[in-house]
Amino acid sequence: MKIALITLEYPPAIMGGAGVYVAQVAPKIVRMGHEVHVIAPGTATCRESRMEAGVHVHRLPVSVRPALKTLSFWAALPQFFQAIARKAGGFDLVHGNGISDLTLSRLAARQPRIVTVHHLSSSCVRSLRPSLFERVRQPGGELGLVPYLEPLAIRRAQHIVAVSEYTKQDLVATLRIDPTRISVIRHGAQPEDYRFPAEELARVRQQWQERNEPLILCVGRLEARKGIDVLLRAFAQALQETSATLLLVGSGSHAPYRALAAELTIMDRVKFVGHVDTLTLRQLYAACNVFAFPSLLEGLGIVALEARAAGKFIVASRVGGIPEIVPPGAGLLVPPGDVESLASALVQSLDQRPTALPPLTWDEAGQHLCDLYDSALNEWEGLRARIAR
């Protein structure tokens, strides 16, 4: 079948797990025999369509201002979608990654609709309680207008993919979605992506270790929801009992966290790595001793799956969908925001090795998604046949 996969993130512009998700599943769906057209934001000046790893990728111009990027994408999407659909000869199914297809009305897209929900933005607002200023400065972000708009995109979908049981239950409780319309398909990870020669990993460790001490890795945007301040405080306490280096990998505002690290007098033990390419990230997963995941809210937490695929012991918050992917034997779970518990777990984890089985692979996740496509299309065609009679 021909599938329109609409997303706000696609390589090289990936901000988080939602972007990794679509980048992984799109080529997997193609390899399973379907034709996939990804529609995503591009640059401010260039509208382009080209093949990438067997996927038809269509990028549409958006505002250069980060706060307006999402809004400008939504404004241009309906007309852009119609042009692509005409050229492709129509689509059999439309799949929205998050609420990326918000402005694509039922009239504009008369195919069966599927939406993947990673987490509800309204849950983020309830959990983090952001200020009015924080919400206004990023109107297209998950703390801005999205909590008010997501019910529209989610409720009109024929079927919903939840990335965890937690997200499914949140959809049922918050938006009153019929649970029969929701399928849980967790993200995947490929263990073979994290296998490197020993000498290569030794070189990576040498690059970041000044004292030949254990490496604790944390991957994620530097923002309040990720609990980076909690991790820094916990790491400062852990250093009273052990020796280690903390690597913080991810984009975002480093300044407040650098200031906190300086205040805690641990700047010499904390490395702000920033954004890295895919190969470097996989090398860091493979080279670290422990993976820290102190997030305050996660629908699932794809970075924990990546750490598990790399064979790493995980210290994470017992929140959202994280307990579903960090079972006994995979790591230690602590209450979110609890500095003392996190510090103690970090110290304990340095001598631990995971015993749990590897997580779902992306190939398996892609197959589950294709099965859902078949089911949704059959249901849609059955409904049309009944109406015709």
Coordinates of C-alpha atoms in Angstrom, one line a residue:
M1 CA 0.0 0.0 0.0
K2 CA 1.0 3.7 -0.3
I3 CA 1.4 5.3 3.1
A4 CA 1.8 9.0 3.9
L5 CA 3.9 9.3 7.1
I6 CA 3.7 12.9 8.4
T7 CA 6.2 14.0 11.0
L8 CA 7.7 17.1 12.6
E9 CA 11.1 15.4 12.9
Y10 CA 13.1 13.5 10.3
P11 CA 16.8 13.2 9.7
P12 CA 18.9 15.2 9.9
A13 CA 16.5 17.3 12.1
I14 CA 15.9 14.9 15.0
M15 CA 15.1 16.4 18.4
G16 CA 14.2 13.3 20.4
G17 CA 12.6 9.9 20.5
A18 CA 9.7 10.8 18.1
G19 CA 12.3 11.6 15.4
V20 CA 14.3 8.4 16.0
Y21 CA 11.0 6.4 15.8
V22 CA 10.0 7.6 12.3
A23 CA 13.6 7.5 11.0
Q24 CA 13.7 3.8 12.0
V25 CA 10.3 2.5 11.1
A26 CA 10.0 4.3 7.6
P27 CA 12.7 2.2 5.9
K28 CA 11.6 -0.9 7.7
I29 CA 8.0 -0.5 6.3
V30 CA 9.5 0.0 2.8
R31 CA 11.5 -3.3 3.1
M32 CA 8.2 -5.0 4.0
G33 CA 6.8 -4.1 0.6
H34 CA 5.0 -0.8 1.1
E35 CA 5.6 2.6 -0.5
V36 CA 6.3 5.3 2.1
H37 CA 6.1 9.0 1.6
V38 CA 7.4 11.0 4.5
I39 CA 6.2 14.6 4.8
A40 CA 8.4 16.7 7.1
P41 CA 9.6 20.3 7.7
G42 CA 12.6 21.4 5.6
T43 CA 14.5 24.6 5.4
A44 CA 13.0 28.1 5.0
T45 CA 13.9 28.4 1.3
C46 CA 13.8 24.9 -0.2
R47 CA 10.9 22.6 -1.1
E48 CA 12.3 19.2 -2.1
S49 CA 11.3 15.7 -2.8
R50 CA 13.8 12.9 -3.0
M51 CA 14.5 9.2 -2.3
E52 CA 16.3 8.4 0.9
A53 CA 16.9 4.7 1.8
G54 CA 14.0 3.7 -0.3
V55 CA 11.7 6.3 1.3
H56 CA 10.1 9.2 -0.6
V57 CA 11.0 12.2 1.5
H58 CA 9.1 15.4 0.9
R59 CA 10.3 18.5 2.8
L60 CA 8.3 21.7 2.9
P61 CA 9.7 25.2 3.7
V62 CA 9.1 26.4 7.3
S63 CA 9.9 29.5 9.3
V64 CA 13.5 30.0 10.3
R65 CA 12.3 31.1 13.8
P66 CA 12.3 28.0 16.0
A67 CA 9.1 29.2 17.9
L68 CA 7.2 29.3 14.6
K69 CA 8.6 26.3 12.8
T70 CA 5.7 23.9 13.8
L71 CA 3.0 26.5 13.2
S72 CA 4.3 27.3 9.7
F73 CA 4.5 23.6 8.9
W74 CA 0.9 23.2 10.0
A75 CA -0.2 26.2 7.9
A76 CA 1.4 24.8 4.7
L77 CA 0.6 21.1 5.2
P78 CA -2.9 20.8 3.6
Q79 CA -2.0 22.2 0.2
F80 CA 1.4 20.5 0.3
F81 CA -0.2 17.1 1.1
Q82 CA -2.7 17.4 -1.8
A83 CA 0.1 18.1 -4.3
I84 CA 2.1 15.1 -3.1
A85 CA -1.1 12.9 -3.1
R86 CA -1.9 13.8 -6.7
K87 CA 1.7 13.1 -7.9
A88 CA 1.8 9.8 -6.0
G89 CA -1.6 8.7 -7.3
G90 CA -3.3 8.9 -3.9
F91 CA -2.6 7.2 -0.6
D92 CA -4.1 4.2 1.1
L93 CA -3.4 5.3 4.6
V94 CA -2.2 8.4 6.5
H95 CA 0.0 8.0 9.6
G96 CA 0.7 11.0 11.8
N97 CA 3.7 10.9 14.1
G98 CA 2.4 12.7 17.2
I99 CA 0.1 15.5 16.1
S100 CA 2.1 16.4 13.0
D101 CA -1.0 16.0 10.8
L102 CA -3.1 18.4 12.9
T103 CA -4.3 20.6 10.1
L104 CA -5.0 17.8 7.7
S105 CA -8.8 17.6 7.9
R106 CA -11.0 14.6 7.3
L107 CA -12.0 16.2 4.0
A108 CA -8.4 16.7 2.9
A109 CA -7.4 13.1 3.8
R110 CA -10.1 10.7 3.2
Q111 CA -8.0 7.6 3.9
P112 CA -7.9 5.7 7.2
R113 CA -5.9 7.6 9.7
I114 CA -3.4 6.3 12.3
V115 CA -1.6 8.4 14.9
T116 CA 1.3 7.4 17.1
V117 CA 1.2 9.0 20.6
H118 CA 4.5 9.0 22.4
H119 CA 3.1 10.8 25.4
L120 CA 0.3 13.4 26.1
S121 CA 1.6 17.0 26.2
S122 CA -1.2 17.7 28.7
S123 CA 0.4 15.2 31.1
C124 CA 3.7 17.2 30.7
V125 CA 1.9 20.4 31.7
R126 CA 0.3 18.7 34.8
S127 CA 3.6 17.2 35.8
L128 CA 6.0 20.2 35.2
R129 CA 3.6 23.1 35.8
P130 CA 5.4 25.5 33.5
S131 CA 5.1 29.3 33.8
L132 CA 3.0 31.3 31.4
F133 CA 6.2 32.7 29.9
E134 CA 7.6 29.2 29.2
R135 CA 4.4 28.2 27.5
V136 CA 4.1 31.4 25.4
R137 CA 7.7 31.5 24.1
Q138 CA 7.4 28.1 22.3
P139 CA 3.8 28.1 21.0
G140 CA 4.4 25.1 18.8
G141 CA 6.1 23.1 21.5
E142 CA 4.6 20.5 23.8
L143 CA 4.1 23.0 26.6
G144 CA 2.6 25.7 24.3
L145 CA -0.5 25.1 22.2
V146 CA -0.1 21.4 21.7
P147 CA -1.9 20.3 24.9
Y148 CA -5.0 22.1 23.6
L149 CA -4.7 20.8 20.1
E150 CA -3.7 17.2 20.6
P151 CA -7.3 15.9 21.4
L152 CA -8.4 16.9 17.9
A153 CA -5.6 15.0 16.1
I154 CA -5.9 12.0 18.3
R155 CA -9.7 11.6 18.5
R156 CA -10.2 11.8 14.7
A157 CA -7.8 8.9 14.0
Q158 CA -9.3 5.6 13.2
H159 CA -6.6 3.8 15.3
I160 CA -4.0 5.0 17.7
V161 CA -0.5 3.6 18.4
A162 CA 0.6 4.0 22.0
V163 CA 4.3 3.5 22.6
S164 CA 3.6 2.0 26.1
E165 CA 0.8 0.7 28.3
Y166 CA 1.2 3.8 30.4
T167 CA 0.5 6.0 27.3
K168 CA -2.5 3.8 26.5
Q169 CA -4.0 4.2 30.0
D170 CA -3.3 8.0 29.9
L171 CA -5.2 8.2 26.6
V172 CA -8.1 6.3 28.1
A173 CA -8.2 8.3 31.3
T174 CA -7.5 11.8 29.9
L175 CA -9.2 11.8 26.5
R176 CA -11.7 9.0 27.1
I177 CA -10.4 7.1 24.1
D178 CA -12.0 3.7 23.5
P179 CA -9.2 1.2 24.5
T180 CA -10.1 -1.0 21.6
R181 CA -8.9 1.7 19.2
I182 CA -5.4 1.7 20.8
S183 CA -2.6 -0.7 20.0
V184 CA 0.6 -0.7 22.1
I185 CA 3.7 -1.0 19.9
R186 CA 6.8 -0.2 21.8
H187 CA 9.9 1.3 20.2
G188 CA 12.8 -1.0 19.3
A189 CA 16.6 -1.0 19.3
Q190 CA 19.2 -3.0 17.3
P191 CA 21.9 -4.7 19.5
E192 CA 24.2 -5.0 16.4
D193 CA 24.4 -1.2 16.2
Y194 CA 26.4 -1.0 19.4
R195 CA 29.1 -3.6 18.7
F196 CA 32.5 -2.0 18.2
P197 CA 36.1 -3.4 18.4
A198 CA 37.7 -3.2 21.9
E199 CA 40.4 -0.8 20.7
E200 CA 37.8 1.6 19.3
L201 CA 35.9 1.7 22.6
A202 CA 39.2 2.2 24.5
R203 CA 39.9 5.2 22.3
V204 CA 36.4 6.7 23.0
R205 CA 36.9 6.2 26.8
Q206 CA 40.3 7.8 26.7
Q207 CA 38.8 10.8 25.0
W208 CA 36.4 11.5 27.9
Q209 CA 38.1 9.9 30.9
E210 CA 40.8 11.9 32.7
R211 CA 41.3 9.5 35.5
N212 CA 40.5 6.1 34.0
E213 CA 37.3 6.1 36.0
P214 CA 33.8 4.8 35.2
L215 CA 31.7 6.7 32.7
I216 CA 28.0 7.5 33.5
L217 CA 26.1 8.5 30.4
C218 CA 22.9 10.5 30.1
V219 CA 21.3 11.2 26.7
G220 CA 18.4 13.7 26.2
R221 CA 17.5 17.3 25.7
L222 CA 18.8 19.6 28.4
E223 CA 15.4 20.7 29.7
A224 CA 13.3 20.5 32.9
R225 CA 11.4 17.3 31.9
K226 CA 14.6 15.3 31.6
G227 CA 15.6 15.8 35.3
I228 CA 19.1 17.0 34.5
D229 CA 19.3 19.2 37.6
V230 CA 18.3 16.2 39.7
L231 CA 21.0 14.1 38.1
L232 CA 23.7 16.7 38.7
R233 CA 22.8 17.0 42.4
A234 CA 22.7 13.2 42.8
F235 CA 26.0 12.9 41.0
A236 CA 27.6 15.4 43.3
Q237 CA 26.4 13.2 46.3
A238 CA 27.6 10.0 44.6
L239 CA 31.1 11.5 44.2
Q240 CA 31.4 11.5 48.0
E241 CA 31.4 7.7 47.9
T242 CA 32.9 6.9 44.5
S243 CA 34.8 8.3 41.5
A244 CA 33.2 8.7 38.0
T245 CA 32.8 11.0 35.0
L246 CA 29.3 12.1 33.9
L247 CA 28.7 12.7 30.2
L248 CA 25.6 14.7 29.2
V249 CA 24.7 14.2 25.6
G250 CA 22.0 16.3 24.0
S251 CA 21.0 19.7 22.7
G252 CA 19.3 22.4 24.7
S253 CA 20.3 25.2 27.0
H254 CA 23.6 24.2 28.7
A255 CA 24.1 27.5 30.6
P256 CA 21.8 26.8 33.7
Y257 CA 23.2 23.3 34.1
R258 CA 26.8 24.4 33.7
A259 CA 26.1 27.0 36.4
L260 CA 24.6 24.3 38.7
A261 CA 27.6 22.0 38.1
A262 CA 29.9 24.9 39.0
E263 CA 27.8 25.6 42.1
L264 CA 28.1 21.9 43.1
T265 CA 31.9 22.1 42.4
I266 CA 31.7 19.1 40.0
M267 CA 32.6 20.8 36.7
D268 CA 35.8 18.8 36.4
R269 CA 33.7 15.6 36.5
V270 CA 30.9 16.6 34.2
K271 CA 31.3 16.7 30.4
F272 CA 28.7 18.7 28.4
V273 CA 29.0 16.8 25.1
G274 CA 26.1 18.5 23.3
H275 CA 24.5 17.1 20.1
V276 CA 26.5 14.3 18.4
D277 CA 26.0 12.3 15.2
T278 CA 24.6 8.8 15.3
L279 CA 27.9 6.9 15.1
T280 CA 29.4 8.9 18.0
L281 CA 26.2 8.4 20.1
R282 CA 26.3 4.6 19.6
Q283 CA 30.0 4.6 20.5
L284 CA 29.2 6.4 23.8
Y285 CA 26.5 3.9 24.6
A286 CA 28.9 1.1 24.0
A287 CA 31.8 2.7 26.0
C288 CA 29.9 3.8 29.1
N289 CA 29.6 1.8 32.3
V290 CA 26.2 3.0 33.4
F291 CA 23.3 4.7 31.7
A292 CA 21.4 7.4 33.8
F293 CA 17.8 8.3 32.9
P294 CA 16.4 10.7 35.5
S295 CA 13.5 11.9 33.5
L296 CA 10.4 13.3 35.3
L297 CA 7.9 12.1 32.7
E298 CA 8.3 9.7 29.7
G299 CA 5.7 7.9 27.6
L300 CA 8.4 5.2 27.0
G301 CA 12.0 6.4 26.8
I302 CA 13.7 5.3 23.7
V303 CA 17.2 6.1 25.1
A304 CA 16.7 3.4 27.7
L305 CA 16.0 0.9 25.0
E306 CA 19.2 2.0 23.2
A307 CA 21.2 1.6 26.4
R308 CA 19.7 -1.9 26.9
A309 CA 20.6 -2.9 23.3
A310 CA 24.2 -1.7 24.1
G311 CA 24.2 -4.1 27.1
K312 CA 24.3 -1.3 29.8
F313 CA 22.9 -1.3 33.3
I314 CA 20.4 1.5 33.7
V315 CA 19.5 3.8 36.6
A316 CA 16.1 5.5 35.8
S317 CA 13.1 7.1 37.3
R318 CA 10.1 5.0 38.1
V319 CA 7.7 7.1 36.1
G320 CA 5.5 6.8 33.0
G321 CA 6.4 4.0 30.6
I322 CA 10.0 3.5 31.9
P323 CA 9.2 0.6 34.2
E324 CA 7.9 -1.3 31.2
I325 CA 11.2 -1.2 29.4
V326 CA 13.6 -1.4 32.5
P327 CA 12.5 -4.7 34.0
P328 CA 14.2 -6.5 36.9
G329 CA 17.7 -7.3 35.8
A330 CA 18.0 -4.4 33.4
G331 CA 18.6 -1.7 36.0
L332 CA 17.5 0.1 39.1
L333 CA 14.4 2.4 39.3
V334 CA 14.1 5.3 41.8
P335 CA 11.3 7.8 42.5
P336 CA 11.4 10.7 40.1
G337 CA 13.1 13.8 41.5
D338 CA 14.5 11.9 44.5
V339 CA 18.2 13.1 44.6
E340 CA 19.2 10.8 47.5
S341 CA 17.8 7.7 46.0
L342 CA 19.3 8.5 42.6
A343 CA 22.7 9.1 44.2
S344 CA 22.6 5.8 46.0
A345 CA 21.5 3.9 42.9
L346 CA 24.3 5.5 40.8
V347 CA 26.9 4.2 43.4
Q348 CA 25.4 0.7 43.4
S349 CA 25.2 0.5 39.7
L350 CA 28.9 0.9 39.0
D351 CA 29.4 -2.8 39.9
Q352 CA 26.3 -4.1 38.2
R353 CA 25.8 -5.9 34.9
P354 CA 22.4 -6.4 33.2
T355 CA 20.8 -9.8 33.1
A356 CA 17.5 -9.1 31.3
L357 CA 17.0 -10.1 27.7
P358 CA 17.4 -7.5 25.0
P359 CA 14.4 -5.3 24.0
L360 CA 12.2 -5.5 20.9
T361 CA 14.1 -4.8 17.7
W362 CA 13.0 -2.1 15.2
D363 CA 12.4 -4.9 12.6
E364 CA 9.9 -6.4 15.0
A365 CA 8.3 -3.0 15.7
G366 CA 8.0 -2.3 12.0
Q367 CA 6.3 -5.7 11.4
H368 CA 3.7 -4.9 14.2
L369 CA 3.1 -1.6 12.6
C370 CA 2.5 -3.1 9.1
D371 CA 0.1 -5.7 10.7
L372 CA -1.8 -2.7 12.1
Y373 CA -1.9 -1.0 8.7
D374 CA -3.4 -4.1 7.1
S375 CA -6.0 -4.4 9.8
A376 CA -6.9 -0.7 9.6
L377 CA -7.2 -0.8 5.8
N378 CA -9.4 -3.9 5.9
E379 CA -11.6 -2.4 8.5
W380 CA -11.9 0.8 6.5
E381 CA -12.8 -1.0 3.3
G382 CA -15.3 -3.2 5.1
L383 CA -17.0 0.0 6.5
R384 CA -17.2 1.5 3.0
A385 CA -18.7 -1.6 1.6
R386 CA -21.4 -1.6 4.3
I387 CA -22.2 2.0 3.6
A388 CA -22.4 1.3 -0.1
R389 CA -25.0 -1.4 0.5

